[in-house]
Amino acid sequence: MSQLTVDTPVKADAPVTTHGVDAKGRAITRIVLAVGFVLLIAIALLLVFTTSNEESARVTIGFSLNSFFVWLGGMNPLVQIPIVILAFGLVVGIILVLIEYAPRSGRGYYIMRLVACLAIPVLAFLLLRPYANAVLYVVAIALLVGALLFFADYRSRQGAGYLFQLTLFMAPAAIMLILGLIYPAISTIFKSFFNKKGDEFVGMENYVWVFTNPVGTSSVINTILWALLAPTISVAIGLAYAVFIDRARGEKFLKVLVFMPVAISFVGGGIIWKFMYDARQGDQIGLLNAIVTAFGGDPVQWLAVKPIINTLMLLVVFIWMQTGFAMVILSAAIKAVPIEQMEAAELDGTNAWQRFRNVTVPGIRGSLIVVLTTVTIASLKVYDIVAVMTGGRDETSVLGFEMVNQQQRFQSYGHSSALAVVLFLFVLPLIIYNARSMAKQREIR
């Protein structure tokens, strides 16, 4: 006779402090953190608006990231590689040691956490070479950040060391996200309210230019046209391919042919289709004009026919390159629709179109949303096709291209930033909608 055993739950270690499980303690923690963040913002504003901008005023602690990269750039490339690997390994090693040892209980580990919380932010800020008359501000910000982290970690519900370990583990990715995405986004919004040189506040003047100047207006209209037509046609054709090719002989071969344009870069695709649209005196090398002249017509400069026609010609290139992507995703989604549902609908006497509309489409709704929003975002950000095929001439410019054009060609940082913000506002609702749809799908699962 077998003996039934029941595992008794192991009691978790009690938190080092009780502040996190006490309502009054949590309230005090929230108040201290709120006051600390207010002071942090105040010091940061003082740093921005009261410090000198003279390059000669910079001081360092004898070493900075800039001086490191300058020194590294003067060395042989074969020597640079091991140095970068060594530096990367050293930083990763320090982080791993702190993650492993600092969260432990004991006076030594407590001191290690305290030193790390205060020293790491100070060194990180000073490595960025602060201005001479801003050193006090920078050190104050760094110490305040470290103190808030240590205080929150000490009063954590899970026990001292938990938030420290979590923060240190997430810090590399968070820093890269802040420096590579959040800071540039905030800086772009800030610059969109200044003139082309960025030294004079002009309010909403740049946004007025976007929606009143012919260049800005045509960019907005063309971008909306791209966002409406490109995803609709790409997904419609991709869905048709997915349905019919799945039932055809040589399915794999046909799918490879349709998917091949996806592997081509937008620059390569633009060059290919520019030859297709080419028009010249004498023999036509462009396929489209070769057909026109074969029937007795005159060659047409397709990329110069305005309005709308030349933009539609550019849209054809994008649709050609995105249809394969839509086909692959939707084909996989169609194969995942339960066969029992199709058989039940067939037994009810429905025809093929009714089964497709009432069974297949609802079954792939999530994939349709993902593909539509992904292609729409790609169409809003398009740059390469316009740059290669027309250079924005003849009213073919879009926001993505004009943003770069205003900054590089005309050195107008204000106009460029305003165009970037408008483009961001176009993309943002799609990102939010896509994220919410994916969250709902996870809840259903």
Short mmCIF file of C-alpha atoms in Angstrom, two decimals:
data_model
loop_
_atom_site.label_atom_id
_atom_site.label_comp_id
_atom_site.label_asym_id
_atom_site.label_seq_id
_atom_site.Cartn_x
_atom_site.Cartn_y
_atom_site.Cartn_z
CA MET A 1 0.00 0.00 0.00
CA SER A 2 1.47 3.31 -1.04
CA GLN A 3 1.92 6.03 1.49
CA LEU A 4 0.53 9.46 0.63
CA THR A 5 2.87 12.30 1.48
CA VAL A 6 2.03 15.97 1.46
CA ASP A 7 4.78 18.52 0.98
CA THR A 8 4.63 21.21 3.60
CA PRO A 9 5.17 24.69 2.21
CA VAL A 10 8.52 26.21 3.05
CA LYS A 11 8.15 29.47 4.85
CA ALA A 12 9.74 32.31 2.96
CA ASP A 13 12.37 34.41 4.65
CA ALA A 14 10.88 37.39 6.41
CA PRO A 15 11.69 40.74 4.89
CA VAL A 16 14.62 42.54 6.40
CA THR A 17 12.41 45.51 7.21
CA THR A 18 8.70 45.79 7.95
CA HIS A 19 8.19 49.17 6.30
CA GLY A 20 6.95 47.58 3.10
CA VAL A 21 4.11 45.66 4.81
CA ASP A 22 2.97 48.52 7.03
CA ALA A 23 0.43 50.98 5.60
CA LYS A 24 1.97 53.94 7.42
CA GLY A 25 5.45 52.89 6.31
CA ARG A 26 4.36 52.66 2.68
CA ALA A 27 2.79 56.12 2.90
CA ILE A 28 6.01 57.59 4.30
CA THR A 29 8.01 55.90 1.54
CA ARG A 30 5.74 57.34 -1.16
CA ILE A 31 5.97 60.84 0.34
CA VAL A 32 9.77 60.74 0.58
CA LEU A 33 10.10 59.45 -3.00
CA ALA A 34 7.67 62.09 -4.33
CA VAL A 35 9.58 64.90 -2.59
CA GLY A 36 12.85 63.44 -3.85
CA PHE A 37 11.65 63.36 -7.46
CA VAL A 38 10.39 66.97 -7.19
CA LEU A 39 13.84 68.04 -5.95
CA LEU A 40 15.43 66.00 -8.74
CA ILE A 41 13.38 67.79 -11.41
CA ALA A 42 14.11 71.18 -9.83
CA ILE A 43 17.87 70.59 -9.83
CA ALA A 44 17.73 69.28 -13.42
CA LEU A 45 15.92 72.46 -14.53
CA LEU A 46 18.53 74.60 -12.78
CA LEU A 47 21.21 72.59 -14.57
CA VAL A 48 19.58 73.24 -17.96
CA PHE A 49 18.76 76.93 -17.58
CA THR A 50 21.58 78.33 -15.44
CA THR A 51 24.77 76.66 -16.69
CA SER A 52 27.26 77.84 -19.25
CA ASN A 53 27.33 76.40 -22.75
CA GLU A 54 31.01 77.10 -23.40
CA GLU A 55 32.91 74.01 -24.47
CA SER A 56 36.06 75.32 -22.79
CA ALA A 57 34.30 75.24 -19.45
CA ARG A 58 34.20 71.46 -19.36
CA VAL A 59 36.14 69.67 -16.63
CA THR A 60 36.55 65.98 -16.01
CA ILE A 61 37.73 63.62 -13.30
CA GLY A 62 40.77 62.91 -15.45
CA PHE A 63 38.89 60.44 -17.61
CA SER A 64 35.68 60.49 -19.65
CA LEU A 65 33.86 58.41 -22.20
CA ASN A 66 34.75 60.95 -24.86
CA SER A 67 38.48 60.78 -24.06
CA PHE A 68 38.29 56.98 -24.01
CA PHE A 69 36.80 56.82 -27.50
CA VAL A 70 39.23 59.45 -28.80
CA TRP A 71 42.13 57.40 -27.42
CA LEU A 72 40.63 54.20 -28.81
CA GLY A 73 40.09 55.75 -32.25
CA GLY A 74 43.79 56.50 -32.59
CA MET A 75 44.78 52.86 -32.20
CA ASN A 76 45.07 50.07 -34.75
CA PRO A 77 41.68 48.45 -35.54
CA LEU A 78 43.04 45.03 -34.58
CA VAL A 79 43.92 46.41 -31.13
CA GLN A 80 40.56 48.18 -30.74
CA ILE A 81 38.57 44.93 -30.81
CA PRO A 82 40.16 43.25 -27.73
CA ILE A 83 40.09 46.55 -25.80
CA VAL A 84 36.36 47.00 -26.44
CA ILE A 85 35.70 43.37 -25.48
CA LEU A 86 37.78 43.79 -22.31
CA ALA A 87 35.99 47.01 -21.32
CA PHE A 88 32.60 45.45 -22.02
CA GLY A 89 33.50 42.35 -20.02
CA LEU A 90 34.72 44.47 -17.10
CA VAL A 91 31.46 46.43 -16.91
CA VAL A 92 29.35 43.28 -17.22
CA GLY A 93 31.48 41.56 -14.58
CA ILE A 94 31.02 44.41 -12.09
CA ILE A 95 27.27 44.42 -12.66
CA LEU A 96 27.03 40.64 -12.21
CA VAL A 97 29.07 40.75 -9.00
CA LEU A 98 26.85 43.46 -7.56
CA ILE A 99 23.69 41.62 -8.62
CA GLU A 100 24.93 38.41 -7.02
CA TYR A 101 26.46 39.65 -3.75
CA ALA A 102 25.03 43.06 -2.85
CA PRO A 103 21.42 41.90 -2.16
CA ARG A 104 22.57 39.50 0.58
CA SER A 105 21.94 40.27 4.23
CA GLY A 106 24.75 41.44 6.48
CA ARG A 107 26.62 44.61 7.36
CA GLY A 108 29.23 44.18 4.59
CA TYR A 109 26.61 43.69 1.88
CA TYR A 110 24.61 46.60 3.33
CA ILE A 111 27.66 48.85 2.95
CA MET A 112 28.26 47.49 -0.58
CA ARG A 113 24.72 48.44 -1.59
CA LEU A 114 25.06 51.89 -0.06
CA VAL A 115 28.37 52.60 -1.79
CA ALA A 116 27.07 51.27 -5.12
CA CYS A 117 23.88 53.36 -4.95
CA LEU A 118 25.84 56.57 -4.33
CA ALA A 119 29.04 55.97 -6.28
CA ILE A 120 27.68 54.52 -9.54
CA PRO A 121 25.43 57.51 -10.43
CA VAL A 122 28.19 60.01 -9.56
CA LEU A 123 30.77 58.22 -11.72
CA ALA A 124 28.26 57.79 -14.55
CA PHE A 125 27.46 61.53 -14.60
CA LEU A 126 31.07 62.65 -14.30
CA LEU A 127 32.13 60.33 -17.12
CA LEU A 128 29.85 62.40 -19.34
CA ARG A 129 32.06 65.46 -18.71
CA PRO A 130 29.76 67.99 -16.96
CA TYR A 131 30.28 71.72 -17.34
CA ALA A 132 32.59 73.36 -14.80
CA ASN A 133 29.91 75.48 -13.15
CA ALA A 134 27.49 72.55 -13.15
CA VAL A 135 29.57 70.01 -11.25
CA LEU A 136 27.67 70.68 -8.02
CA TYR A 137 24.35 70.25 -9.80
CA VAL A 138 25.50 67.01 -11.44
CA VAL A 139 26.85 65.56 -8.20
CA ALA A 140 23.67 66.61 -6.36
CA ILE A 141 21.49 64.88 -8.99
CA ALA A 142 23.61 61.74 -8.86
CA LEU A 143 23.64 61.56 -5.07
CA LEU A 144 19.90 62.22 -4.89
CA VAL A 145 19.17 59.46 -7.43
CA GLY A 146 21.35 57.04 -5.46
CA ALA A 147 19.83 58.03 -2.14
CA LEU A 148 16.27 57.55 -3.46
CA LEU A 149 17.18 54.14 -4.83
CA PHE A 150 18.79 53.08 -1.55
CA PHE A 151 15.86 54.37 0.51
CA ALA A 152 13.26 52.65 -1.67
CA ASP A 153 15.30 49.45 -1.67
CA TYR A 154 15.72 49.49 2.12
CA ARG A 155 11.98 49.92 2.67
CA SER A 156 10.96 47.42 -0.03
CA ARG A 157 8.21 44.97 0.86
CA GLN A 158 10.31 42.11 -0.51
CA GLY A 159 13.24 43.02 1.72
CA ALA A 160 16.41 45.07 1.40
CA GLY A 161 18.37 44.25 -1.73
CA TYR A 162 15.38 43.40 -3.96
CA LEU A 163 14.92 46.75 -5.70
CA PHE A 164 18.68 47.25 -5.88
CA GLN A 165 19.10 43.94 -7.69
CA LEU A 166 16.13 44.61 -9.98
CA THR A 167 17.29 48.13 -10.85
CA LEU A 168 20.87 47.08 -11.51
CA PHE A 169 19.72 44.20 -13.70
CA MET A 170 17.51 46.50 -15.79
CA ALA A 171 19.89 49.47 -15.83
CA PRO A 172 21.88 48.68 -19.04
CA ALA A 173 18.76 48.22 -21.16
CA ALA A 174 17.05 51.20 -19.51
CA ILE A 175 20.03 53.48 -20.12
CA MET A 176 20.21 52.47 -23.78
CA LEU A 177 16.46 53.04 -24.13
CA ILE A 178 16.69 56.48 -22.51
CA LEU A 179 19.72 57.60 -24.54
CA GLY A 180 18.59 56.07 -27.82
CA LEU A 181 14.84 56.70 -27.76
CA ILE A 182 13.39 58.77 -24.92
CA TYR A 183 15.97 61.58 -24.85
CA PRO A 184 15.99 62.06 -28.66
CA ALA A 185 12.18 62.11 -28.69
CA ILE A 186 12.01 64.78 -25.97
CA SER A 187 14.80 66.78 -27.63
CA THR A 188 13.00 66.65 -31.00
CA ILE A 189 9.75 67.93 -29.48
CA PHE A 190 11.69 70.69 -27.72
CA LYS A 191 13.48 71.76 -30.93
CA SER A 192 10.26 71.84 -32.93
CA PHE A 193 9.35 75.08 -31.14
CA PHE A 194 12.58 76.85 -32.14
CA ASN A 195 13.81 78.41 -35.38
CA LYS A 196 15.92 76.64 -38.01
CA LYS A 197 19.13 77.24 -36.05
CA GLY A 198 17.57 76.28 -32.74
CA ASP A 199 18.50 79.49 -30.94
CA GLU A 200 15.19 81.40 -30.95
CA PHE A 201 11.78 80.31 -29.67
CA VAL A 202 9.12 80.60 -32.40
CA GLY A 203 6.20 78.74 -30.82
CA MET A 204 3.91 76.96 -33.28
CA GLU A 205 5.44 78.60 -36.35
CA ASN A 206 7.09 75.38 -37.56
CA TYR A 207 3.82 73.47 -37.31
CA VAL A 208 2.03 76.22 -39.23
CA TRP A 209 4.70 75.84 -41.92
CA VAL A 210 4.06 72.08 -42.11
CA PHE A 211 0.37 72.55 -42.86
CA THR A 212 0.54 75.71 -45.00
CA ASN A 213 3.77 75.55 -46.98
CA PRO A 214 3.32 73.65 -50.30
CA VAL A 215 6.23 71.33 -49.49
CA GLY A 216 4.95 70.50 -46.03
CA THR A 217 1.33 70.19 -47.15
CA SER A 218 2.14 67.83 -50.03
CA SER A 219 4.25 65.73 -47.65
CA VAL A 220 1.33 65.38 -45.23
CA ILE A 221 -1.18 64.57 -48.01
CA ASN A 222 1.12 62.01 -49.63
CA THR A 223 1.83 60.38 -46.28
CA ILE A 224 -1.89 60.00 -45.60
CA LEU A 225 -2.33 58.58 -49.11
CA TRP A 226 0.44 56.06 -48.46
CA ALA A 227 -1.07 55.11 -45.09
CA LEU A 228 -4.52 54.51 -46.62
CA LEU A 229 -3.67 52.71 -49.85
CA ALA A 230 -0.46 50.80 -49.11
CA PRO A 231 -1.68 48.59 -46.24
CA THR A 232 -5.15 48.09 -47.72
CA ILE A 233 -3.92 46.90 -51.12
CA SER A 234 -0.93 44.96 -49.73
CA VAL A 235 -3.05 43.02 -47.24
CA ALA A 236 -5.88 42.43 -49.74
CA ILE A 237 -3.51 40.98 -52.35
CA GLY A 238 -1.53 39.10 -49.70
CA LEU A 239 -4.74 37.56 -48.33
CA ALA A 240 -5.83 36.54 -51.83
CA TYR A 241 -2.45 34.92 -52.43
CA ALA A 242 -2.63 33.14 -49.07
CA VAL A 243 -6.06 31.68 -49.85
CA PHE A 244 -5.49 30.62 -53.45
CA ILE A 245 -1.84 29.53 -53.31
CA ASP A 246 -2.59 27.24 -50.36
CA ARG A 247 -4.86 25.27 -52.69
CA ALA A 248 -2.56 25.36 -55.71
CA ARG A 249 0.00 22.89 -56.93
CA GLY A 250 3.57 23.91 -56.20
CA GLU A 251 2.53 25.91 -53.13
CA LYS A 252 6.07 26.26 -51.78
CA PHE A 253 7.51 27.39 -55.09
CA LEU A 254 4.77 29.97 -55.66
CA LYS A 255 5.15 31.34 -52.12
CA VAL A 256 8.89 31.73 -52.61
CA LEU A 257 8.27 33.75 -55.79
CA VAL A 258 5.79 36.04 -54.05
CA PHE A 259 7.97 36.41 -50.96
CA MET A 260 11.22 37.18 -52.84
CA PRO A 261 10.65 41.00 -53.01
CA VAL A 262 10.53 41.10 -49.18
CA ALA A 263 14.20 40.10 -49.13
CA ILE A 264 15.13 43.10 -51.29
CA SER A 265 15.94 46.40 -49.59
CA PHE A 266 13.78 49.44 -50.33
CA VAL A 267 16.78 51.01 -52.07
CA GLY A 268 17.22 47.97 -54.30
CA GLY A 269 13.50 47.79 -55.03
CA GLY A 270 13.43 51.50 -55.87
CA ILE A 271 16.31 51.15 -58.34
CA ILE A 272 14.65 48.14 -60.02
CA TRP A 273 11.35 49.96 -60.51
CA LYS A 274 13.06 53.17 -61.58
CA PHE A 275 14.38 51.22 -64.56
CA MET A 276 10.86 49.85 -65.11
CA TYR A 277 9.49 53.41 -65.33
CA ASP A 278 12.42 54.79 -67.33
CA ALA A 279 11.63 56.93 -70.38
CA ARG A 280 14.14 58.15 -72.97
CA GLN A 281 14.51 58.99 -76.63
CA GLY A 282 14.83 56.02 -78.95
CA ASP A 283 14.61 52.45 -77.68
CA GLN A 284 12.93 52.13 -74.33
CA ILE A 285 14.66 50.09 -71.65
CA GLY A 286 11.81 50.69 -69.22
CA LEU A 287 9.27 47.86 -69.44
CA LEU A 288 6.25 50.11 -68.95
CA ASN A 289 7.24 52.57 -71.68
CA ALA A 290 8.31 49.70 -73.94
CA ILE A 291 4.72 48.46 -73.79
CA VAL A 292 3.36 51.98 -74.40
CA THR A 293 5.56 52.58 -77.45
CA ALA A 294 4.85 49.07 -78.79
CA PHE A 295 1.21 50.09 -79.12
CA GLY A 296 2.13 53.34 -80.84
CA GLY A 297 2.09 55.66 -77.84
CA ASP A 298 4.68 58.16 -76.71
CA PRO A 299 6.94 57.40 -73.74
CA VAL A 300 5.74 58.89 -70.47
CA GLN A 301 7.83 60.27 -67.61
CA TRP A 302 5.79 58.35 -65.07
CA LEU A 303 7.64 59.72 -62.04
CA ALA A 304 7.01 63.30 -63.15
CA VAL A 305 3.27 63.05 -63.83
CA LYS A 306 1.53 65.03 -61.12
CA PRO A 307 -0.55 65.18 -59.10
CA ILE A 308 -1.09 61.74 -57.54
CA ILE A 309 0.00 59.62 -60.53
CA ASN A 310 3.70 59.68 -59.67
CA THR A 311 2.90 58.99 -56.02
CA LEU A 312 0.82 55.98 -57.07
CA MET A 313 3.79 54.75 -59.09
CA LEU A 314 5.91 54.86 -55.94
CA LEU A 315 3.14 53.09 -54.03
CA VAL A 316 3.30 50.19 -56.49
CA VAL A 317 6.91 49.55 -55.43
CA PHE A 318 6.02 49.47 -51.74
CA ILE A 319 2.98 47.23 -52.31
CA TRP A 320 5.08 44.84 -54.42
CA MET A 321 7.56 44.52 -51.56
CA GLN A 322 5.03 44.16 -48.73
CA THR A 323 2.55 41.75 -50.31
CA GLY A 324 4.81 38.76 -49.68
CA PHE A 325 5.11 39.66 -46.00
CA ALA A 326 1.32 39.86 -45.66
CA MET A 327 0.89 36.57 -47.54
CA VAL A 328 3.26 34.61 -45.28
CA ILE A 329 1.70 35.83 -42.01
CA LEU A 330 -1.88 35.40 -43.18
CA SER A 331 -1.19 31.99 -44.74
CA ALA A 332 0.11 30.73 -41.40
CA ALA A 333 -2.94 32.20 -39.65
CA ILE A 334 -5.34 30.52 -42.11
CA LYS A 335 -3.69 27.15 -41.55
CA ALA A 336 -4.25 27.63 -37.80
CA VAL A 337 -8.03 28.00 -38.19
CA PRO A 338 -9.57 24.79 -36.76
CA ILE A 339 -10.62 22.44 -39.56
CA GLU A 340 -13.67 21.43 -37.50
CA GLN A 341 -15.14 24.91 -37.92
CA MET A 342 -14.73 24.73 -41.70
CA GLU A 343 -16.31 21.28 -41.83
CA ALA A 344 -19.23 22.38 -39.66
CA ALA A 345 -19.84 25.39 -41.90
CA GLU A 346 -19.69 23.16 -44.98
CA LEU A 347 -22.25 20.77 -43.47
CA ASP A 348 -24.54 23.75 -42.90
CA GLY A 349 -24.62 24.22 -46.67
CA THR A 350 -22.46 27.34 -46.94
CA ASN A 351 -20.47 28.06 -50.08
CA ALA A 352 -16.75 28.87 -50.25
CA TRP A 353 -17.23 32.64 -50.02
CA GLN A 354 -19.50 32.35 -46.99
CA ARG A 355 -17.02 30.07 -45.25
CA PHE A 356 -14.22 32.52 -45.98
CA ARG A 357 -16.19 35.53 -44.73
CA ASN A 358 -17.80 33.94 -41.67
CA VAL A 359 -15.16 31.44 -40.54
CA THR A 360 -11.74 32.24 -41.98
CA VAL A 361 -11.72 36.02 -41.58
CA PRO A 362 -12.91 36.01 -37.92
CA GLY A 363 -10.37 33.28 -37.21
CA ILE A 364 -7.46 35.35 -38.52
CA ARG A 365 -8.65 38.71 -37.19
CA GLY A 366 -5.69 39.09 -34.82
CA SER A 367 -3.18 38.41 -37.59
CA LEU A 368 -4.99 40.80 -39.93
CA ILE A 369 -4.73 43.58 -37.35
CA VAL A 370 -1.02 42.94 -36.79
CA VAL A 371 -0.24 42.90 -40.52
CA LEU A 372 -2.35 45.98 -41.25
CA THR A 373 -0.81 48.05 -38.48
CA THR A 374 2.73 46.85 -39.27
CA VAL A 375 2.44 47.72 -42.97
CA THR A 376 0.77 51.03 -42.13
CA ILE A 377 3.59 52.03 -39.80
CA ALA A 378 6.13 51.04 -42.46
CA SER A 379 4.30 53.14 -45.05
CA LEU A 380 4.23 56.16 -42.74
CA LYS A 381 8.00 55.92 -42.20
CA VAL A 382 8.93 55.32 -45.84
CA TYR A 383 12.03 57.18 -46.98
CA ASP A 384 14.22 55.02 -49.22
CA ILE A 385 11.81 54.58 -52.13
CA VAL A 386 11.12 58.30 -52.41
CA ALA A 387 14.78 59.24 -52.01
CA VAL A 388 16.00 56.80 -54.67
CA MET A 389 13.27 57.22 -57.28
CA THR A 390 12.30 60.92 -57.20
CA GLY A 391 14.28 62.68 -54.48
CA GLY A 392 11.01 64.24 -53.36
CA ARG A 393 10.57 66.15 -56.61
CA ASP A 394 7.25 66.76 -58.40
CA GLU A 395 5.16 66.66 -55.22
CA THR A 396 6.16 63.11 -54.25
CA SER A 397 7.75 63.95 -50.91
CA VAL A 398 6.48 62.29 -47.72
CA LEU A 399 7.03 63.17 -44.07
CA GLY A 400 9.86 60.68 -43.56
CA PHE A 401 11.79 61.99 -46.55
CA GLU A 402 11.05 65.68 -46.01
CA MET A 403 12.13 65.44 -42.37
CA VAL A 404 15.61 64.31 -43.44
CA ASN A 405 15.65 66.69 -46.41
CA GLN A 406 14.95 69.76 -44.26
CA GLN A 407 17.68 68.83 -41.80
CA GLN A 408 20.43 67.78 -44.21
CA ARG A 409 19.83 69.96 -47.25
CA PHE A 410 18.45 73.15 -45.70
CA GLN A 411 19.88 72.81 -42.16
CA SER A 412 16.44 73.68 -40.79
CA TYR A 413 16.29 71.85 -37.48
CA GLY A 414 12.99 73.48 -36.50
CA HIS A 415 11.11 72.35 -39.61
CA SER A 416 12.71 68.92 -39.47
CA SER A 417 11.73 68.44 -35.82
CA ALA A 418 8.15 69.59 -36.47
CA LEU A 419 7.84 67.10 -39.35
CA ALA A 420 9.19 64.36 -37.07
CA VAL A 421 6.63 65.19 -34.37
CA VAL A 422 3.77 65.16 -36.90
CA LEU A 423 4.98 61.79 -38.18
CA PHE A 424 5.16 60.50 -34.60
CA LEU A 425 1.56 61.64 -33.99
CA PHE A 426 0.47 59.71 -37.09
CA VAL A 427 2.23 56.53 -35.94
CA LEU A 428 1.32 56.71 -32.23
CA PRO A 429 -2.38 55.69 -32.49
CA LEU A 430 -1.44 52.64 -34.53
CA ILE A 431 1.14 51.56 -31.98
CA ILE A 432 -1.34 51.99 -29.11
CA TYR A 433 -4.06 50.11 -30.98
CA ASN A 434 -1.70 47.27 -31.85
CA ALA A 435 -0.46 47.00 -28.27
CA ARG A 436 -4.02 46.95 -26.87
CA SER A 437 -5.10 44.31 -29.39
CA MET A 438 -2.17 42.07 -28.44
CA ALA A 439 -2.95 42.56 -24.74
CA LYS A 440 -6.57 41.50 -25.31
CA GLN A 441 -5.41 38.39 -27.16
CA ARG A 442 -3.16 37.45 -24.24
CA GLU A 443 -6.10 37.86 -21.84
CA ILE A 444 -8.25 35.57 -23.97
CA ARG A 445 -5.53 32.92 -24.05
#
